[in-house]
Amino acid sequence: MKNPPLENPAGLARLKFFLALSRTPHGLLDLAAPALCALLWLGKIPSAEVVILGLLTAFSGYTAV
């Protein structure tokens, strides 16, 4: 069974390629890593102050690179 033809396969392929190079998915994973580590270490969700401080620190480190 064949797939239906796309109207603009070149444009769609370019968009997928662009999104694959995007830093957004990688940045979200980098920002989530400190929260996941804190969750695993403490066994519970840390306080709001710790979460905010961790997000600010991870964001600063990610954007500095």
PDB file of C-alpha atoms in Angstrom:
ATOM      1  CA  MET A   1       0.000   0.000   0.000  1.00  0.00           C
ATOM      2  CA  LYS A   2       1.488   3.309  -1.059  1.00  0.00           C
ATOM      3  CA  ASN A   3       1.418   6.498   0.942  1.00  0.00           C
ATOM      4  CA  PRO A   4      -0.487   9.404  -0.598  1.00  0.00           C
ATOM      5  CA  PRO A   5       1.807  11.944  -2.274  1.00  0.00           C
ATOM      6  CA  LEU A   6       2.617  15.085  -0.339  1.00  0.00           C
ATOM      7  CA  GLU A   7       1.917  18.432  -1.943  1.00  0.00           C
ATOM      8  CA  ASN A   8       5.329  19.873  -1.112  1.00  0.00           C
ATOM      9  CA  PRO A   9       7.724  17.129   0.042  1.00  0.00           C
ATOM     10  CA  ALA A  10      10.807  19.324  -0.348  1.00  0.00           C
ATOM     11  CA  GLY A  11       9.385  21.977   2.004  1.00  0.00           C
ATOM     12  CA  LEU A  12       8.339  19.378   4.548  1.00  0.00           C
ATOM     13  CA  ALA A  13      11.754  17.719   4.421  1.00  0.00           C
ATOM     14  CA  ARG A  14      13.435  21.085   4.955  1.00  0.00           C
ATOM     15  CA  LEU A  15      11.184  21.819   7.919  1.00  0.00           C
ATOM     16  CA  LYS A  16      11.960  18.447   9.532  1.00  0.00           C
ATOM     17  CA  PHE A  17      15.662  19.039   8.978  1.00  0.00           C
ATOM     18  CA  PHE A  18      15.416  22.498  10.545  1.00  0.00           C
ATOM     19  CA  LEU A  19      13.538  21.191  13.581  1.00  0.00           C
ATOM     20  CA  ALA A  20      16.112  18.425  14.021  1.00  0.00           C
ATOM     21  CA  LEU A  21      18.812  21.088  14.244  1.00  0.00           C
ATOM     22  CA  SER A  22      16.788  23.172  16.669  1.00  0.00           C
ATOM     23  CA  ARG A  23      18.262  23.759  20.086  1.00  0.00           C
ATOM     24  CA  THR A  24      14.838  23.846  21.741  1.00  0.00           C
ATOM     25  CA  PRO A  25      14.386  20.090  22.377  1.00  0.00           C
ATOM     26  CA  HIS A  26      17.941  19.813  23.641  1.00  0.00           C
ATOM     27  CA  GLY A  27      17.480  22.868  25.853  1.00  0.00           C
ATOM     28  CA  LEU A  28      14.313  21.458  27.400  1.00  0.00           C
ATOM     29  CA  LEU A  29      16.120  18.238  28.254  1.00  0.00           C
ATOM     30  CA  ASP A  30      18.992  20.205  29.777  1.00  0.00           C
ATOM     31  CA  LEU A  31      16.604  22.247  31.904  1.00  0.00           C
ATOM     32  CA  ALA A  32      14.701  19.169  33.047  1.00  0.00           C
ATOM     33  CA  ALA A  33      17.821  17.243  34.115  1.00  0.00           C
ATOM     34  CA  PRO A  34      18.456  19.107  37.432  1.00  0.00           C
ATOM     35  CA  ALA A  35      14.808  18.723  38.452  1.00  0.00           C
ATOM     36  CA  LEU A  36      14.878  15.011  37.660  1.00  0.00           C
ATOM     37  CA  CYS A  37      18.100  14.547  39.627  1.00  0.00           C
ATOM     38  CA  ALA A  38      16.645  16.395  42.622  1.00  0.00           C
ATOM     39  CA  LEU A  39      13.507  14.285  42.401  1.00  0.00           C
ATOM     40  CA  LEU A  40      15.524  11.060  42.320  1.00  0.00           C
ATOM     41  CA  TRP A  41      17.849  12.150  45.139  1.00  0.00           C
ATOM     42  CA  LEU A  42      15.172  13.464  47.514  1.00  0.00           C
ATOM     43  CA  GLY A  43      12.424  11.010  46.598  1.00  0.00           C
ATOM     44  CA  LYS A  44       9.944  13.905  46.431  1.00  0.00           C
ATOM     45  CA  ILE A  45       9.464  17.160  44.574  1.00  0.00           C
ATOM     46  CA  PRO A  46      11.796  19.812  46.014  1.00  0.00           C
ATOM     47  CA  SER A  47      10.558  23.162  47.295  1.00  0.00           C
ATOM     48  CA  ALA A  48       9.653  25.933  44.862  1.00  0.00           C
ATOM     49  CA  GLU A  49      12.781  27.911  45.763  1.00  0.00           C
ATOM     50  CA  VAL A  50      15.029  24.986  44.886  1.00  0.00           C
ATOM     51  CA  VAL A  51      13.188  24.371  41.612  1.00  0.00           C
ATOM     52  CA  ILE A  52      13.438  28.038  40.575  1.00  0.00           C
ATOM     53  CA  LEU A  53      17.095  28.238  41.542  1.00  0.00           C
ATOM     54  CA  GLY A  54      17.822  25.023  39.630  1.00  0.00           C
ATOM     55  CA  LEU A  55      16.021  26.276  36.515  1.00  0.00           C
ATOM     56  CA  LEU A  56      17.866  29.608  36.610  1.00  0.00           C
ATOM     57  CA  THR A  57      21.200  27.874  37.082  1.00  0.00           C
ATOM     58  CA  ALA A  58      20.573  25.341  34.310  1.00  0.00           C
ATOM     59  CA  PHE A  59      19.355  28.070  31.951  1.00  0.00           C
ATOM     60  CA  SER A  60      22.407  30.222  32.701  1.00  0.00           C
ATOM     61  CA  GLY A  61      24.761  27.338  32.108  1.00  0.00           C
ATOM     62  CA  TYR A  62      23.014  26.259  28.915  1.00  0.00           C
ATOM     63  CA  THR A  63      22.987  29.724  27.374  1.00  0.00           C
ATOM     64  CA  ALA A  64      26.591  30.432  28.382  1.00  0.00           C
ATOM     65  CA  VAL A  65      27.902  27.569  26.267  1.00  0.00           C
TER      66      VAL A  65
END
